[in-house]
PDB file of C-alpha atoms in Angstrom:
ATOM      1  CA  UNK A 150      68.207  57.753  10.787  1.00  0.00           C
ATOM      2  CA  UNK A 151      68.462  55.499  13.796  1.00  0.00           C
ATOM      3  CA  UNK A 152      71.498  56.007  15.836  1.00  0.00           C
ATOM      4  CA  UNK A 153      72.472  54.325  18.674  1.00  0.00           C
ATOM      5  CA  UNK A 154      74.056  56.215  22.099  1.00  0.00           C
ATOM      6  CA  UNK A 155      76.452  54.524  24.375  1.00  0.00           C
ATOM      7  CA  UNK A 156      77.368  56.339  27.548  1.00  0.00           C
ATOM      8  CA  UNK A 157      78.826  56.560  31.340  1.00  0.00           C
ATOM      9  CA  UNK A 158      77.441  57.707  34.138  1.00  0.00           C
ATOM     10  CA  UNK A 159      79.683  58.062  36.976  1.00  0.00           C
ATOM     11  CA  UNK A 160      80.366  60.131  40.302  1.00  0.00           C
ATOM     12  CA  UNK A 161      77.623  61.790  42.056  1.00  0.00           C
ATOM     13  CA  UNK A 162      74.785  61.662  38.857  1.00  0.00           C
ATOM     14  CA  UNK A 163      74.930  57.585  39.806  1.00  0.00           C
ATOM     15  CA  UNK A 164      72.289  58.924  42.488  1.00  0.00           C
ATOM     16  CA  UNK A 165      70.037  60.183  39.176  1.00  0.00           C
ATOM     17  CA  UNK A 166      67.037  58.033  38.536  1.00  0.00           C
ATOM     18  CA  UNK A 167      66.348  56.247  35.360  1.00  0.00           C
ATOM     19  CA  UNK A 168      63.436  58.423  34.496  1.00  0.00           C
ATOM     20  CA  UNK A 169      64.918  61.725  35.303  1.00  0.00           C
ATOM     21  CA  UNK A 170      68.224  60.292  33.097  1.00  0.00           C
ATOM     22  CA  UNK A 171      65.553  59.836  30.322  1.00  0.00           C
ATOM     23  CA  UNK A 172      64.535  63.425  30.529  1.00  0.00           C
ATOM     24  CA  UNK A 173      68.294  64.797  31.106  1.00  0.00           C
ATOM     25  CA  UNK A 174      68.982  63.328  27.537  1.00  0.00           C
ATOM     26  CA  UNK A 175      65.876  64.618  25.920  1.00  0.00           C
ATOM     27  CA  UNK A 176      67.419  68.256  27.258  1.00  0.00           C
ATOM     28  CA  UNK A 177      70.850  67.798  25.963  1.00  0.00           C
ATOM     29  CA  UNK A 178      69.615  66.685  22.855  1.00  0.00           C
ATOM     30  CA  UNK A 179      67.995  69.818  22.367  1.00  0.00           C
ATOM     31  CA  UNK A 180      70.807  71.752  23.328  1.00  0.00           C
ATOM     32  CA  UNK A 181      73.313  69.770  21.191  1.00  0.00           C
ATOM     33  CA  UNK A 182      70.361  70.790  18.502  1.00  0.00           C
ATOM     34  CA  UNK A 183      70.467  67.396  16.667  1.00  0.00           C
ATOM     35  CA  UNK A 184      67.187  66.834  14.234  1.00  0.00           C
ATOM     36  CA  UNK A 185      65.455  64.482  17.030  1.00  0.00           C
ATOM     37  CA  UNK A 186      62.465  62.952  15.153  1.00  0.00           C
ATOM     38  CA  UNK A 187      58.731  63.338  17.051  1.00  0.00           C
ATOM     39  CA  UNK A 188      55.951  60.958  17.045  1.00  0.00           C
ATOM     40  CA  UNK A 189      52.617  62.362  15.976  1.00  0.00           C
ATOM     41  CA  UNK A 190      49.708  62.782  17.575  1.00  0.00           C
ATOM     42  CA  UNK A 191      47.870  65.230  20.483  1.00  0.00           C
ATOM     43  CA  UNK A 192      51.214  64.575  22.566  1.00  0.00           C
ATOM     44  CA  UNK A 193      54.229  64.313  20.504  1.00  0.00           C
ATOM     45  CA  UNK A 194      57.248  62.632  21.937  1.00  0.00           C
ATOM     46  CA  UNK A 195      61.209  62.287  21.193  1.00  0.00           C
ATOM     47  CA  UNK A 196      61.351  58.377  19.669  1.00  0.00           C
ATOM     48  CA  UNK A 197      63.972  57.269  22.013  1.00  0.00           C
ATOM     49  CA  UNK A 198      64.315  53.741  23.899  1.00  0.00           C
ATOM     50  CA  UNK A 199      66.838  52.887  26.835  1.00  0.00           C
ATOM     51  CA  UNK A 200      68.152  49.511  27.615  1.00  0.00           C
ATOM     52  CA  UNK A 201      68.238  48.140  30.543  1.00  0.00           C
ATOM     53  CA  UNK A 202      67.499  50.686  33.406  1.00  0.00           C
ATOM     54  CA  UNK A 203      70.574  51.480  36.068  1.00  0.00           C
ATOM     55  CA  UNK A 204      69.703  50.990  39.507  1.00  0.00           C
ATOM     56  CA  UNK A 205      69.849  54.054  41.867  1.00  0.00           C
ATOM     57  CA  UNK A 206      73.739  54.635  42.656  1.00  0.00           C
ATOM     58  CA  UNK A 207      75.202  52.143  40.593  1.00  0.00           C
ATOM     59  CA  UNK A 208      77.636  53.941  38.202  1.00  0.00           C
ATOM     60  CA  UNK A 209      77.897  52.111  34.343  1.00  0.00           C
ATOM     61  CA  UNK A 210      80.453  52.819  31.404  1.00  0.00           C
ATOM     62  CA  UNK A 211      78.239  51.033  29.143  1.00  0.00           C
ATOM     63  CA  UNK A 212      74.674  52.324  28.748  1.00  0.00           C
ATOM     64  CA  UNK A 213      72.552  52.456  26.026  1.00  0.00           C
ATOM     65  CA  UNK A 214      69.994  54.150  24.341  1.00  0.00           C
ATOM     66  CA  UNK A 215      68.587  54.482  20.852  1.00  0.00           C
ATOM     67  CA  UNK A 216      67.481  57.800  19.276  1.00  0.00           C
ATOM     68  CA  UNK A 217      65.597  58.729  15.657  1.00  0.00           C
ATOM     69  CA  UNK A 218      66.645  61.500  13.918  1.00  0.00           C
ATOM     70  CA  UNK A 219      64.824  63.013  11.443  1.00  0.00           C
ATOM     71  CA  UNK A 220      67.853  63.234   8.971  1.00  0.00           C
ATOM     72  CA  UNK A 221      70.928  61.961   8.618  1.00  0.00           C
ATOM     73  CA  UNK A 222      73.474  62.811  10.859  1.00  0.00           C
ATOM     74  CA  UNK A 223      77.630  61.907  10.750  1.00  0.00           C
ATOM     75  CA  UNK A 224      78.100  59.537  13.878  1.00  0.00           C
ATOM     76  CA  UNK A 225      81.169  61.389  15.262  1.00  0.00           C
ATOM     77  CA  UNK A 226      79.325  64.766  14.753  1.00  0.00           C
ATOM     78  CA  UNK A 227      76.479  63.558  16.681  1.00  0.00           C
ATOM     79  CA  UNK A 228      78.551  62.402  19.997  1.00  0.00           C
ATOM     80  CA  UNK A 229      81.147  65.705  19.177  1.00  0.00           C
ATOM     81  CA  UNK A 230      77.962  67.327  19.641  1.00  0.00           C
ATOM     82  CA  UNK A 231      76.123  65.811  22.941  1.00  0.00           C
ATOM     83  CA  UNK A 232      79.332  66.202  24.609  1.00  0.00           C
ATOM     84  CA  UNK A 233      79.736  69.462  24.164  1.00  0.00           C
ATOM     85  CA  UNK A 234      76.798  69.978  26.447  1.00  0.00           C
ATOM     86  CA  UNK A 235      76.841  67.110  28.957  1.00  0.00           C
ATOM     87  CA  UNK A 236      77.048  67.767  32.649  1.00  0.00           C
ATOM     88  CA  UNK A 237      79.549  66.425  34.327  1.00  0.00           C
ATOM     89  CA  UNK A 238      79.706  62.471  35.437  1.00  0.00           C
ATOM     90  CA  UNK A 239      78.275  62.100  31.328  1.00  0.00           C
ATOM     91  CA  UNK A 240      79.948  61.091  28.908  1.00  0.00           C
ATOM     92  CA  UNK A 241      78.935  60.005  25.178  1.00  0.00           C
ATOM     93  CA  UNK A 242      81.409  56.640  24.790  1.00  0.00           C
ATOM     94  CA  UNK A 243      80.334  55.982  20.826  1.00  0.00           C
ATOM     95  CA  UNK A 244      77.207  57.072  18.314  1.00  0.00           C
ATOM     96  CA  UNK A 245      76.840  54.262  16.069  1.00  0.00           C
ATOM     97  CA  UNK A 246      73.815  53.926  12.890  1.00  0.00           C
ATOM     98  CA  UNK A 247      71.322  50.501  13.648  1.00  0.00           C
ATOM     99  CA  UNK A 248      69.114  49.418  10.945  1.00  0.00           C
ATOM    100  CA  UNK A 249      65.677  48.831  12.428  1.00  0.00           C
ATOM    101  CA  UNK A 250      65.465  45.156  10.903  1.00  0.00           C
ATOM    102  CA  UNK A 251      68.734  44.003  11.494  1.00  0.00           C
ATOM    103  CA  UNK A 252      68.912  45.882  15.112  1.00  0.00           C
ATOM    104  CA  UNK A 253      65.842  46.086  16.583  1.00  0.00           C
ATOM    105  CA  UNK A 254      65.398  48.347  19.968  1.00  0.00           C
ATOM    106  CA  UNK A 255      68.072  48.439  22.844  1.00  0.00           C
ATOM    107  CA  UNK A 256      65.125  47.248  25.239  1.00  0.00           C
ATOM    108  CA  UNK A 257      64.674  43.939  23.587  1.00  0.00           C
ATOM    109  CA  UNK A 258      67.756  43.215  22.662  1.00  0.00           C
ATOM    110  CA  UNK A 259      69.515  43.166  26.220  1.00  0.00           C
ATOM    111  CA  UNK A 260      70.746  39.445  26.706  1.00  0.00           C
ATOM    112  CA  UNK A 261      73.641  39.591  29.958  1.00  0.00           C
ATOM    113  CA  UNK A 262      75.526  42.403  31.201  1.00  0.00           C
ATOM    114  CA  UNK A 263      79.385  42.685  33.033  1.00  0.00           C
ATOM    115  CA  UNK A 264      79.667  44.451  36.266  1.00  0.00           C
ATOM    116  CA  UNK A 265      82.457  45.209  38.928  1.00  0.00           C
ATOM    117  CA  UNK A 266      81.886  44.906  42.283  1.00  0.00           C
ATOM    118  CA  UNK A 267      83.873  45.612  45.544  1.00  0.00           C
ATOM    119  CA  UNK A 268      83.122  45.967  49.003  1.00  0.00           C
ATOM    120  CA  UNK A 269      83.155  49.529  50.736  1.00  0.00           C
ATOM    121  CA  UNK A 270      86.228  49.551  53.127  1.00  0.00           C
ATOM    122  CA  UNK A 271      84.926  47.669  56.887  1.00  0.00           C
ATOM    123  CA  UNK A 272      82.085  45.696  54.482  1.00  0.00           C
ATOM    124  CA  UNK A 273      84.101  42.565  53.659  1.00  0.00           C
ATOM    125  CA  UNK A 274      82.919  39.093  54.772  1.00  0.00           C
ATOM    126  CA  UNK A 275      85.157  37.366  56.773  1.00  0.00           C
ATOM    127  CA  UNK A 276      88.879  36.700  55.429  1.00  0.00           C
ATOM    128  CA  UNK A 277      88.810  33.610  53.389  1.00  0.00           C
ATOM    129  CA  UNK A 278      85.867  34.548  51.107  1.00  0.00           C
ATOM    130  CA  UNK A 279      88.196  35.575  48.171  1.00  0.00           C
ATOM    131  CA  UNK A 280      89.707  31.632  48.218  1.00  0.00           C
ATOM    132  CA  UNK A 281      85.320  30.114  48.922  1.00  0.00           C
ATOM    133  CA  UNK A 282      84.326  32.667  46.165  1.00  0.00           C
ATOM    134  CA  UNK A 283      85.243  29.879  43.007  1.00  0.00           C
ATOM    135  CA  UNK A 284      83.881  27.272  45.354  1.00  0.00           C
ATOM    136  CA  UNK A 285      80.363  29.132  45.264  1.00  0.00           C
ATOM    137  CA  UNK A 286      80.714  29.536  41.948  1.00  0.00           C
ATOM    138  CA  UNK A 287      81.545  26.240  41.138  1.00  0.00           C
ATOM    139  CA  UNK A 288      78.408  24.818  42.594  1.00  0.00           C
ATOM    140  CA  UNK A 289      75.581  22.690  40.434  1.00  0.00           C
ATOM    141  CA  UNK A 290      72.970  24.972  41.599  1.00  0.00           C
ATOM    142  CA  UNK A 291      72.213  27.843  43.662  1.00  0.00           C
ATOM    143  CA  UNK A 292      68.766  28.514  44.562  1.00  0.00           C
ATOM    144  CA  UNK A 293      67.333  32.138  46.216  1.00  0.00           C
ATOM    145  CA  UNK A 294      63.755  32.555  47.255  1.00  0.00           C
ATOM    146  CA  UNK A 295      62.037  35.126  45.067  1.00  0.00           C
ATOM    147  CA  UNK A 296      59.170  36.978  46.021  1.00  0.00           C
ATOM    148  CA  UNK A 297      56.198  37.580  43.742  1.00  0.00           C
ATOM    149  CA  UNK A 298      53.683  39.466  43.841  1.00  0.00           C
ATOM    150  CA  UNK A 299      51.302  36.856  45.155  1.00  0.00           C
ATOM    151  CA  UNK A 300      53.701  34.402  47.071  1.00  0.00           C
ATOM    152  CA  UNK A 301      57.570  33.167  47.392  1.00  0.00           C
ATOM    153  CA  UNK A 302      59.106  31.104  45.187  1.00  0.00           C
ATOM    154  CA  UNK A 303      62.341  29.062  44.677  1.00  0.00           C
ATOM    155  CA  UNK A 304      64.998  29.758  42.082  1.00  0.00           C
ATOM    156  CA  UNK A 305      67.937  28.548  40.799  1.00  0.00           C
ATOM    157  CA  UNK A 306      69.912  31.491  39.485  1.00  0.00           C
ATOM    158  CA  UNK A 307      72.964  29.463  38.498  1.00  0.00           C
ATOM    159  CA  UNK A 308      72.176  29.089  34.659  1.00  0.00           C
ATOM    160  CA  UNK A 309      71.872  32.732  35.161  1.00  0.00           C
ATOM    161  CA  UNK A 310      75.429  33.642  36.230  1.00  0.00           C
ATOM    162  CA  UNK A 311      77.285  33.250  32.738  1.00  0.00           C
ATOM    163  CA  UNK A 312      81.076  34.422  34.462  1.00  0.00           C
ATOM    164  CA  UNK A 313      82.251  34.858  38.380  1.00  0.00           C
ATOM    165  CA  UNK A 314      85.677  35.845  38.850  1.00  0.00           C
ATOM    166  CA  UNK A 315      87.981  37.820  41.334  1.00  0.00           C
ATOM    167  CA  UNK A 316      90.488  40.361  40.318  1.00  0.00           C
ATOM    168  CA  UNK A 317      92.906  41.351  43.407  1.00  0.00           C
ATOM    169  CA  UNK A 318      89.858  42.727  45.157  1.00  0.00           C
ATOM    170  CA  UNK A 319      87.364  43.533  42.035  1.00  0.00           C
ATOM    171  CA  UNK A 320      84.820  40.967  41.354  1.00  0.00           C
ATOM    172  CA  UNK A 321      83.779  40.610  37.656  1.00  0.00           C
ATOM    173  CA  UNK A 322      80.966  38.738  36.775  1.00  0.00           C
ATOM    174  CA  UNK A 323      78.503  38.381  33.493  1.00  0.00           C
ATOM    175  CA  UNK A 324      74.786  38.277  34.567  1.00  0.00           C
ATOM    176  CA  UNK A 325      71.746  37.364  32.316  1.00  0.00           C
ATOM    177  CA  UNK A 326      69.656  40.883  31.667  1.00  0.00           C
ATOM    178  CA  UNK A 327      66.794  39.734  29.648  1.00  0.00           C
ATOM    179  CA  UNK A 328      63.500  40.424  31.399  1.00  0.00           C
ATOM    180  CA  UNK A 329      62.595  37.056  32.087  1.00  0.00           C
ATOM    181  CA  UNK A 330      65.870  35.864  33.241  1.00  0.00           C
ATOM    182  CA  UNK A 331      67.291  39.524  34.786  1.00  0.00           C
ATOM    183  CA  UNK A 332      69.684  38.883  37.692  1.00  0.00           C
ATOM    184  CA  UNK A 333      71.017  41.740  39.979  1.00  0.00           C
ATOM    185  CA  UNK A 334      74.484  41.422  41.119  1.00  0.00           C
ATOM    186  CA  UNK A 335      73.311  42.619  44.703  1.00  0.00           C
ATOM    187  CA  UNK A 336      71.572  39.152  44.832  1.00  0.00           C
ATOM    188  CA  UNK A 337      74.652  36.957  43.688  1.00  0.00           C
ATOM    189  CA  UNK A 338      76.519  38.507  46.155  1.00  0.00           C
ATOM    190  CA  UNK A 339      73.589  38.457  48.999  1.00  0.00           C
ATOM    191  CA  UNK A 340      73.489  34.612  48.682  1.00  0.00           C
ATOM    192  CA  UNK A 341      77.004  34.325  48.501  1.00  0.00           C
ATOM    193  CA  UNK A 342      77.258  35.734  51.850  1.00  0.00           C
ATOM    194  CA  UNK A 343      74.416  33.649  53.149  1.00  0.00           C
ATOM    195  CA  UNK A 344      76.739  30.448  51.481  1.00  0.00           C
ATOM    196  CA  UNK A 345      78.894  31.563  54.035  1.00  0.00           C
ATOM    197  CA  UNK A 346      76.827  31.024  56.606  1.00  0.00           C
ATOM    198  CA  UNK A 347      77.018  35.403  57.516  1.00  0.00           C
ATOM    199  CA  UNK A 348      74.521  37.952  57.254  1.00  0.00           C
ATOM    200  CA  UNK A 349      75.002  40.570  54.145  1.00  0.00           C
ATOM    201  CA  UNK A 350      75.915  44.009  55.528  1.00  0.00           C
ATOM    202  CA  UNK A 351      74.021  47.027  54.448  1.00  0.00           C
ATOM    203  CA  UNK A 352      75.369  49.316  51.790  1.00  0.00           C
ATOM    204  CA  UNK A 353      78.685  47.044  51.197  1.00  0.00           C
ATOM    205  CA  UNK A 354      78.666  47.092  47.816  1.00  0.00           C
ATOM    206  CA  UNK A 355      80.187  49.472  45.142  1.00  0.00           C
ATOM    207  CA  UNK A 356      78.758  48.513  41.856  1.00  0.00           C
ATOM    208  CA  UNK A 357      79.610  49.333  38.001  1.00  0.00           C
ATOM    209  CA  UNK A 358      78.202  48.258  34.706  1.00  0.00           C
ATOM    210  CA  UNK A 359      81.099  47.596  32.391  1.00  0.00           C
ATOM    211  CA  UNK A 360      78.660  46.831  29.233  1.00  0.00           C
ATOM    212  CA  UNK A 361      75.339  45.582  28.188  1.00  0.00           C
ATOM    213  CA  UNK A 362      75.315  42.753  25.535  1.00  0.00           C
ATOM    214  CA  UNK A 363      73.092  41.500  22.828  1.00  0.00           C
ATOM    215  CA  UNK A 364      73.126  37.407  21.942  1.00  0.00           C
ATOM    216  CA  UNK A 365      74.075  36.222  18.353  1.00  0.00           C
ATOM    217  CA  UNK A 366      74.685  33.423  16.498  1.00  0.00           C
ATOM    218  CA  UNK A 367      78.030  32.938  16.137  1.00  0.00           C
ATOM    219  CA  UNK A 368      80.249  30.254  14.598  1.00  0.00           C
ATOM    220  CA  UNK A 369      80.110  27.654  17.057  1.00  0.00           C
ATOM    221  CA  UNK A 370      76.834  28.641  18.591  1.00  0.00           C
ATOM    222  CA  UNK A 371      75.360  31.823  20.563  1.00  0.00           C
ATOM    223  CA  UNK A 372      77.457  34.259  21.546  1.00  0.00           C
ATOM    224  CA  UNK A 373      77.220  37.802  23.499  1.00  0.00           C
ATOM    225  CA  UNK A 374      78.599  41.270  21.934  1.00  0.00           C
ATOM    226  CA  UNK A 375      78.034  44.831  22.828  1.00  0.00           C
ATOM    227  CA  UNK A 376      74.996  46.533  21.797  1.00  0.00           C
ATOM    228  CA  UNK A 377      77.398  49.309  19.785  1.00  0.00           C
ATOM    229  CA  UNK A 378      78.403  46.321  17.444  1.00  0.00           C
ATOM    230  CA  UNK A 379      75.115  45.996  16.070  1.00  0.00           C
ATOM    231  CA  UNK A 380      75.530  49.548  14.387  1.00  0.00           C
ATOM    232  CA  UNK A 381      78.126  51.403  12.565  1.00  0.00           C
ATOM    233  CA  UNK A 382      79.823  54.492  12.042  1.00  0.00           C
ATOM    234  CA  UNK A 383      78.079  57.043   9.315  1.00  0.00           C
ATOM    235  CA  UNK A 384      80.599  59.883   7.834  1.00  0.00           C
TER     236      UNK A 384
END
């Protein structure tokens, strides 16, 4: 059985690193004593695969990670189960059955993500950004100058930046998350200050992930939907 986690990670385990949330997991899954299936080998290891990493102190209610068991396992049982033994600032959101064909792994199937940002009390830019921010958004283009490993380059990340909207003070936005095309928000909003002609304060932002998405065709076209839709519930 494949089974796919979502989760949240919020309040002071934001400051855990991916790897170290990789090897939390592996714990709790012992603990919650679900049939975790091993690959073989000199150095067997738990067959599980995270989407998109978390950056260090951003907090998420929509991470993702898929786990083989070596039996069949209710969905509900299996997230009544982990969360009975998370620490706190985890939280098991749904447990949800992928086919391997039909679903592939988390990893490759990240297409765009949501996120809320606001700025840390004293960290604004000046007072008219919320009326400039559709005006920034609005533009044909908006080139950044990436470094590489070997030289700078420039980029337009506009085709990358799939919604930009404010909410009172919140800013929503959908970024592209597939590893060729993977935008931070902390770069939107860097060049958005530099649009307005100010220098980005350090540490201004407060970031979540809302949820990561997969593409699809849809009716009209491609479309974006939540990893957990790609499974379903096992009784």
């Amino acid at each position: 059985m494949k089974v796919r986690i979502k989760f949240s990670k919020v309040g002071p385990v934001k400051f855990v690193g991916h790897l170290d949330t990789m090897r939390y997991f592996q714990k709790a899954i012992r603990r919650a004593e679900l049939p975790a299936a091993f690959s073989g080998g000199y150095s067997p290891h738990m067959i599980m695969s995270f989407a998109s990493p978390l950056g260090v102190g951003m907090e998420s209610s929509g991470e993702y990670f898929d786990l083989e068991l070596s039996r069949t396992v209710p969905t509900a049982e299996i997230k009544t189960r982990l969360n009975a033994v998370m620490a706190e600032g985890f939280h098991v959101e749904s447990a949800r059955q992928v086919e391997d064909g039909k679903a592939s792994k988390a990893m490759s199937l990240v297409a765009a993500a949501d996120y809320s940002v606001q700025f840390r009390p004293g960290k604004e830019p000046s007072d008219e950004w919320k009326e400039k921010l559709a005006a920034f958004y609005a533009q044909p283009s908006i080139t950044v100058l990436k470094k590489t490993k070997r030289s700078e380059k420039e980029v337009d990340i506009r085709p990358f930046i799939y919604e930009l909207a404010l909410t009172g003070d919140e800013i929503k936005m959908k970024l592209a998350s597939a590893s060729g095309n993977y935008t931070k928000p902390e770069l939107v909003l860097d060049t958005f200050w530099q649009w307005l002609g100010e220098e980005p304060k350090p540490f201004a932002y407060q970031i979540r992930r809302l949820e990561v998405y997969a593409e699809k065709e849809c009716g009209n076209g491609k479309c974006f939907v939540p990893l957990e839709e790609l499974g379903e519930n096992v009784e």
